[in-house]
Amino acid sequence: MKPQNYYIIDFDSTFTQVEALDELARISLNKHPDKEAIFKKIEDYTNLAMEGKLSFSESLAKRVQLLEANEDHLKQLITRLKKKVSASFSRNAAFFKKHADEVLIVSGGFKEFITPVVSQYHIKKENIYANTFVTTGDGKIIDYDHSNPLSEEGGKVKLMRQMALEGDLYGIGDGYSDYQLRESGLIKKFFAFTENIARESIVSKADHITPSFDEFLYVNNLPRAISYPKNRILCLVVGDIPKESIDLLKKDGFSIRHKTSFEEKYVADVGMILLADGEKIEQEKLERAVKLKTIGYLGSAKNKLSFQTCTDMGIVVFDDPKSNPRSASFIPKRVIDFMNKGTTYMSSNFPNLQLPAIDKSHRLIHIHKNVPGIMAQINTIFAKHNINIVGQFLMTNPTLGYAITDINAEYDKQLFKSLKKIENTIKFRVLY
C-alpha cells in the first residue's frame, strides 16, 4: 500500500505574503508616538528567529510584549491577511479542497488569525496547529499559552514528534523552524518557499527551492491551477529596458535574465524575450530558439527581427511601431496576457484573439498552418479521448490558424501527443 503523504505548510511569509505579528503591530501601534522604533524592533526579532539567530521562544515573547493589541485589532488583522494570501496559494484553492486530509498548517503564529484565513481554502480546523493568545476579560492580549510546544524553540519538531504521523511528510516554509523539521529527519523533503522572501541561510539548506506553490505542486506531480510553473519559464530581457517593464514581468513570476545581448547560452531554453528599442535578433539564433513563445519589442520591430520566421515558428510578436511612451508597460502586459491567457490581441503577426481565463478548466493552444481540415482533426482526437469541450476559439490569417480549446475533463499525456502529431501543427502547449 502506498504510504500516506502529508504536506506541512507554514503560514507567515508562506501561506500569506506577510508576517502577521508585524502587521498586527502596525495596526495596534498605529497611534503610538514611538511606533516606528517599535515596528523596527518587532521586525528585527522576527528576522532573527527566521534566520536561526535567536531562539523562537525568546523572539515570540519579545514581540508579544511589544504589541499592545486587543481583539478589535485582531479583527482588523484578519481582514488584512485575507487580502494578503500568497498568489500561488490563492490560485490553487482546488488542491486544498481535494487534499484536505493531507494538508496541515503548522505555524509559530496564532490560531486566532490563522484559522479564519486558511479555513477559506478548505483546510480543516483540526489540521491547524499554532499558538493561542491569552486575553483579559476586556479582550486585551497580555500573553500566550506557554504550554503549547509551538511557543518553544524547536516547537515544530516537538509537535511533529508528538503527532507521530505515519507516512511521507513534506515541509514548505521560509524560516529556520521549517528547516529544523528536515534537520530532525521528521520530513522527507524541505521546500524553501521564496515567493515572498528568500532567506539565504535557509535557501542554502533546502532540498528544493520553490519560488511559488505551483512549483511545489509541479515537482510533486500534484493537481495544480497551471500546468507549468511560470518560474520555470526563462524570460530574457535585452538592452536598456525600463525598470517598470522588468518589474511587471517579475511580479507575474517569470524567471528574468537581464542582459545586454541575446547570449548564446540562452538560445535553446528561452521562452520569452523583451527587447529594448534598437535591439536586433539574429536570424540564425531566432531559428534555433525552439522554446520561444513570444517576443515583446519596445518600439518598432521592423527590420530588427524576421516576422515571417516568428510566424512560421509559432512565436507571437508584440511591438509598438509608433514608439508610444506607454509601451514600457503596454508591451510587457501584452506579453504577460498572452502567456497567461493565450490572448494575441494587438499582436503584430498573429490573428487577433482576446478571451478571458475560464475557471475549472484546462486551456490548450494549437498553432497550425491555415489548411483545411485541421479543426476537424483536433475535435476527432478530443472525441476519441472522451474530452468535454467547454469553449473553443479559432482565428486565422492567410497563413496561420490559432485555436484555443478549453476542456473540463482530466486528461492524459497521450492526448497531447496526438494533438502534436497532427500534420501542419506548428506549436502546441497546455496553458493551464
JSON list of N, CA and C in Angstrom, two decimals, residues 194-226:
[
{"chain": "A", "resi": 194, "resn": "THR", "atom": "N", "xyz": [10.09, 30.86, -1.60]},
{"chain": "A", "resi": 194, "resn": "THR", "atom": "CA", "xyz": [10.73, 32.16, -1.79]},
{"chain": "A", "resi": 194, "resn": "THR", "atom": "C", "xyz": [9.86, 33.17, -2.54]},
{"chain": "A", "resi": 195, "resn": "GLU", "atom": "N", "xyz": [8.56, 32.90, -2.66]},
{"chain": "A", "resi": 195, "resn": "GLU", "atom": "CA", "xyz": [7.69, 33.83, -3.38]},
{"chain": "A", "resi": 195, "resn": "GLU", "atom": "C", "xyz": [7.66, 35.20, -2.71]},
{"chain": "A", "resi": 196, "resn": "ASN", "atom": "N", "xyz": [7.74, 35.23, -1.38]},
{"chain": "A", "resi": 196, "resn": "ASN", "atom": "CA", "xyz": [7.64, 36.49, -0.65]},
{"chain": "A", "resi": 196, "resn": "ASN", "atom": "C", "xyz": [8.97, 36.98, -0.10]},
{"chain": "A", "resi": 197, "resn": "ILE", "atom": "N", "xyz": [9.79, 36.05, 0.36]},
{"chain": "A", "resi": 197, "resn": "ILE", "atom": "CA", "xyz": [11.11, 36.42, 0.90]},
{"chain": "A", "resi": 197, "resn": "ILE", "atom": "C", "xyz": [12.05, 35.23, 0.75]},
{"chain": "A", "resi": 198, "resn": "ALA", "atom": "N", "xyz": [13.29, 35.51, 0.40]},
{"chain": "A", "resi": 198, "resn": "ALA", "atom": "CA", "xyz": [14.30, 34.45, 0.27]},
{"chain": "A", "resi": 198, "resn": "ALA", "atom": "C", "xyz": [15.39, 34.70, 1.30]},
{"chain": "A", "resi": 199, "resn": "ARG", "atom": "N", "xyz": [15.45, 33.83, 2.30]},
{"chain": "A", "resi": 199, "resn": "ARG", "atom": "CA", "xyz": [16.48, 33.95, 3.34]},
{"chain": "A", "resi": 199, "resn": "ARG", "atom": "C", "xyz": [17.63, 33.01, 2.94]},
{"chain": "A", "resi": 200, "resn": "GLU", "atom": "N", "xyz": [18.76, 33.58, 2.59]},
{"chain": "A", "resi": 200, "resn": "GLU", "atom": "CA", "xyz": [19.86, 32.80, 2.03]},
{"chain": "A", "resi": 200, "resn": "GLU", "atom": "C", "xyz": [20.29, 31.68, 2.98]},
{"chain": "A", "resi": 201, "resn": "SER", "atom": "N", "xyz": [20.26, 31.95, 4.29]},
{"chain": "A", "resi": 201, "resn": "SER", "atom": "CA", "xyz": [20.68, 30.93, 5.25]},
{"chain": "A", "resi": 201, "resn": "SER", "atom": "C", "xyz": [19.75, 29.73, 5.24]},
{"chain": "A", "resi": 202, "resn": "ILE", "atom": "N", "xyz": [18.50, 29.93, 4.81]},
{"chain": "A", "resi": 202, "resn": "ILE", "atom": "CA", "xyz": [17.52, 28.84, 4.73]},
{"chain": "A", "resi": 202, "resn": "ILE", "atom": "C", "xyz": [17.54, 28.19, 3.35]},
{"chain": "A", "resi": 203, "resn": "VAL", "atom": "N", "xyz": [17.59, 29.04, 2.32]},
{"chain": "A", "resi": 203, "resn": "VAL", "atom": "CA", "xyz": [17.59, 28.55, 0.93]},
{"chain": "A", "resi": 203, "resn": "VAL", "atom": "C", "xyz": [18.75, 27.58, 0.70]},
{"chain": "A", "resi": 204, "resn": "SER", "atom": "N", "xyz": [19.90, 27.89, 1.28]},
{"chain": "A", "resi": 204, "resn": "SER", "atom": "CA", "xyz": [21.09, 27.07, 1.05]},
{"chain": "A", "resi": 204, "resn": "SER", "atom": "C", "xyz": [20.96, 25.68, 1.68]},
{"chain": "A", "resi": 205, "resn": "LYS", "atom": "N", "xyz": [20.01, 25.50, 2.59]},
{"chain": "A", "resi": 205, "resn": "LYS", "atom": "CA", "xyz": [19.85, 24.21, 3.28]},
{"chain": "A", "resi": 205, "resn": "LYS", "atom": "C", "xyz": [18.67, 23.40, 2.75]},
{"chain": "A", "resi": 206, "resn": "ALA", "atom": "N", "xyz": [17.92, 23.96, 1.81]},
{"chain": "A", "resi": 206, "resn": "ALA", "atom": "CA", "xyz": [16.70, 23.31, 1.34]},
{"chain": "A", "resi": 206, "resn": "ALA", "atom": "C", "xyz": [16.97, 22.16, 0.40]},
{"chain": "A", "resi": 207, "resn": "ASP", "atom": "N", "xyz": [16.05, 21.20, 0.37]},
{"chain": "A", "resi": 207, "resn": "ASP", "atom": "CA", "xyz": [16.12, 20.13, -0.63]},
{"chain": "A", "resi": 207, "resn": "ASP", "atom": "C", "xyz": [15.71, 20.68, -1.99]},
{"chain": "A", "resi": 208, "resn": "HIS", "atom": "N", "xyz": [14.82, 21.67, -1.98]},
{"chain": "A", "resi": 208, "resn": "HIS", "atom": "CA", "xyz": [14.35, 22.26, -3.23]},
{"chain": "A", "resi": 208, "resn": "HIS", "atom": "C", "xyz": [13.90, 23.68, -2.96]},
{"chain": "A", "resi": 209, "resn": "ILE", "atom": "N", "xyz": [14.26, 24.58, -3.86]},
{"chain": "A", "resi": 209, "resn": "ILE", "atom": "CA", "xyz": [13.81, 25.98, -3.75]},
{"chain": "A", "resi": 209, "resn": "ILE", "atom": "C", "xyz": [12.53, 26.11, -4.57]},
{"chain": "A", "resi": 210, "resn": "THR", "atom": "N", "xyz": [11.46, 26.60, -3.95]},
{"chain": "A", "resi": 210, "resn": "THR", "atom": "CA", "xyz": [10.19, 26.71, -4.64]},
{"chain": "A", "resi": 210, "resn": "THR", "atom": "C", "xyz": [9.71, 28.16, -4.64]},
{"chain": "A", "resi": 211, "resn": "PRO", "atom": "N", "xyz": [9.91, 28.86, -5.77]},
{"chain": "A", "resi": 211, "resn": "PRO", "atom": "CA", "xyz": [9.52, 30.27, -5.87]},
{"chain": "A", "resi": 211, "resn": "PRO", "atom": "C", "xyz": [8.01, 30.49, -5.85]},
{"chain": "A", "resi": 212, "resn": "SER", "atom": "N", "xyz": [7.24, 29.40, -5.92]},
{"chain": "A", "resi": 212, "resn": "SER", "atom": "CA", "xyz": [5.79, 29.51, -5.89]},
{"chain": "A", "resi": 212, "resn": "SER", "atom": "C", "xyz": [5.22, 28.17, -5.45]},
{"chain": "A", "resi": 213, "resn": "PHE", "atom": "N", "xyz": [3.97, 28.17, -5.01]},
{"chain": "A", "resi": 213, "resn": "PHE", "atom": "CA", "xyz": [3.32, 26.92, -4.65]},
{"chain": "A", "resi": 213, "resn": "PHE", "atom": "C", "xyz": [3.09, 26.06, -5.90]},
{"chain": "A", "resi": 214, "resn": "ASP", "atom": "N", "xyz": [2.97, 26.72, -7.05]},
{"chain": "A", "resi": 214, "resn": "ASP", "atom": "CA", "xyz": [2.85, 25.99, -8.32]},
{"chain": "A", "resi": 214, "resn": "ASP", "atom": "C", "xyz": [4.06, 25.07, -8.52]},
{"chain": "A", "resi": 215, "resn": "GLU", "atom": "N", "xyz": [5.24, 25.57, -8.19]},
{"chain": "A", "resi": 215, "resn": "GLU", "atom": "CA", "xyz": [6.46, 24.79, -8.33]},
{"chain": "A", "resi": 215, "resn": "GLU", "atom": "C", "xyz": [6.43, 23.57, -7.41]},
{"chain": "A", "resi": 216, "resn": "PHE", "atom": "N", "xyz": [6.00, 23.77, -6.18]},
{"chain": "A", "resi": 216, "resn": "PHE", "atom": "CA", "xyz": [5.89, 22.66, -5.23]},
{"chain": "A", "resi": 216, "resn": "PHE", "atom": "C", "xyz": [4.96, 21.57, -5.77]},
{"chain": "A", "resi": 217, "resn": "LEU", "atom": "N", "xyz": [3.80, 21.98, -6.27]},
{"chain": "A", "resi": 217, "resn": "LEU", "atom": "CA", "xyz": [2.83, 21.03, -6.81]},
{"chain": "A", "resi": 217, "resn": "LEU", "atom": "C", "xyz": [3.37, 20.34, -8.05]},
{"chain": "A", "resi": 218, "resn": "TYR", "atom": "N", "xyz": [4.09, 21.09, -8.87]},
{"chain": "A", "resi": 218, "resn": "TYR", "atom": "CA", "xyz": [4.63, 20.55, -10.12]},
{"chain": "A", "resi": 218, "resn": "TYR", "atom": "C", "xyz": [5.66, 19.45, -9.86]},
{"chain": "A", "resi": 219, "resn": "VAL", "atom": "N", "xyz": [6.62, 19.72, -9.00]},
{"chain": "A", "resi": 219, "resn": "VAL", "atom": "CA", "xyz": [7.69, 18.73, -8.77]},
{"chain": "A", "resi": 219, "resn": "VAL", "atom": "C", "xyz": [7.17, 17.51, -8.02]},
{"chain": "A", "resi": 220, "resn": "ASN", "atom": "N", "xyz": [6.06, 17.65, -7.31]},
{"chain": "A", "resi": 220, "resn": "ASN", "atom": "CA", "xyz": [5.47, 16.52, -6.60]},
{"chain": "A", "resi": 220, "resn": "ASN", "atom": "C", "xyz": [4.33, 15.88, -7.38]},
{"chain": "A", "resi": 221, "resn": "ASN", "atom": "N", "xyz": [4.15, 16.34, -8.64]},
{"chain": "A", "resi": 221, "resn": "ASN", "atom": "CA", "xyz": [3.13, 15.78, -9.54]},
{"chain": "A", "resi": 221, "resn": "ASN", "atom": "C", "xyz": [1.74, 15.79, -8.90]},
{"chain": "A", "resi": 222, "resn": "LEU", "atom": "N", "xyz": [1.39, 16.95, -8.34]},
{"chain": "A", "resi": 222, "resn": "LEU", "atom": "CA", "xyz": [0.09, 17.13, -7.68]},
{"chain": "A", "resi": 222, "resn": "LEU", "atom": "C", "xyz": [-0.81, 18.03, -8.52]},
{"chain": "A", "resi": 223, "resn": "PRO", "atom": "N", "xyz": [-2.13, 17.94, -8.35]},
{"chain": "A", "resi": 223, "resn": "PRO", "atom": "CA", "xyz": [-3.05, 18.79, -9.12]},
{"chain": "A", "resi": 223, "resn": "PRO", "atom": "C", "xyz": [-2.76, 20.27, -8.88]},
{"chain": "A", "resi": 224, "resn": "ARG", "atom": "N", "xyz": [-2.82, 21.07, -9.94]},
{"chain": "A", "resi": 224, "resn": "ARG", "atom": "CA", "xyz": [-2.46, 22.48, -9.83]},
{"chain": "A", "resi": 224, "resn": "ARG", "atom": "C", "xyz": [-3.24, 23.32, -10.83]},
{"chain": "A", "resi": 225, "resn": "ALA", "atom": "N", "xyz": [-3.28, 24.61, -10.55]},
{"chain": "A", "resi": 225, "resn": "ALA", "atom": "CA", "xyz": [-4.06, 25.53, -11.38]},
{"chain": "A", "resi": 225, "resn": "ALA", "atom": "C", "xyz": [-3.41, 25.77, -12.74]},
{"chain": "A", "resi": 226, "resn": "ILE", "atom": "N", "xyz": [-2.08, 25.78, -12.78]},
{"chain": "A", "resi": 226, "resn": "ILE", "atom": "CA", "xyz": [-1.38, 25.99, -14.04]},
{"chain": "A", "resi": 226, "resn": "ILE", "atom": "C", "xyz": [-0.47, 24.79, -14.30]}
]
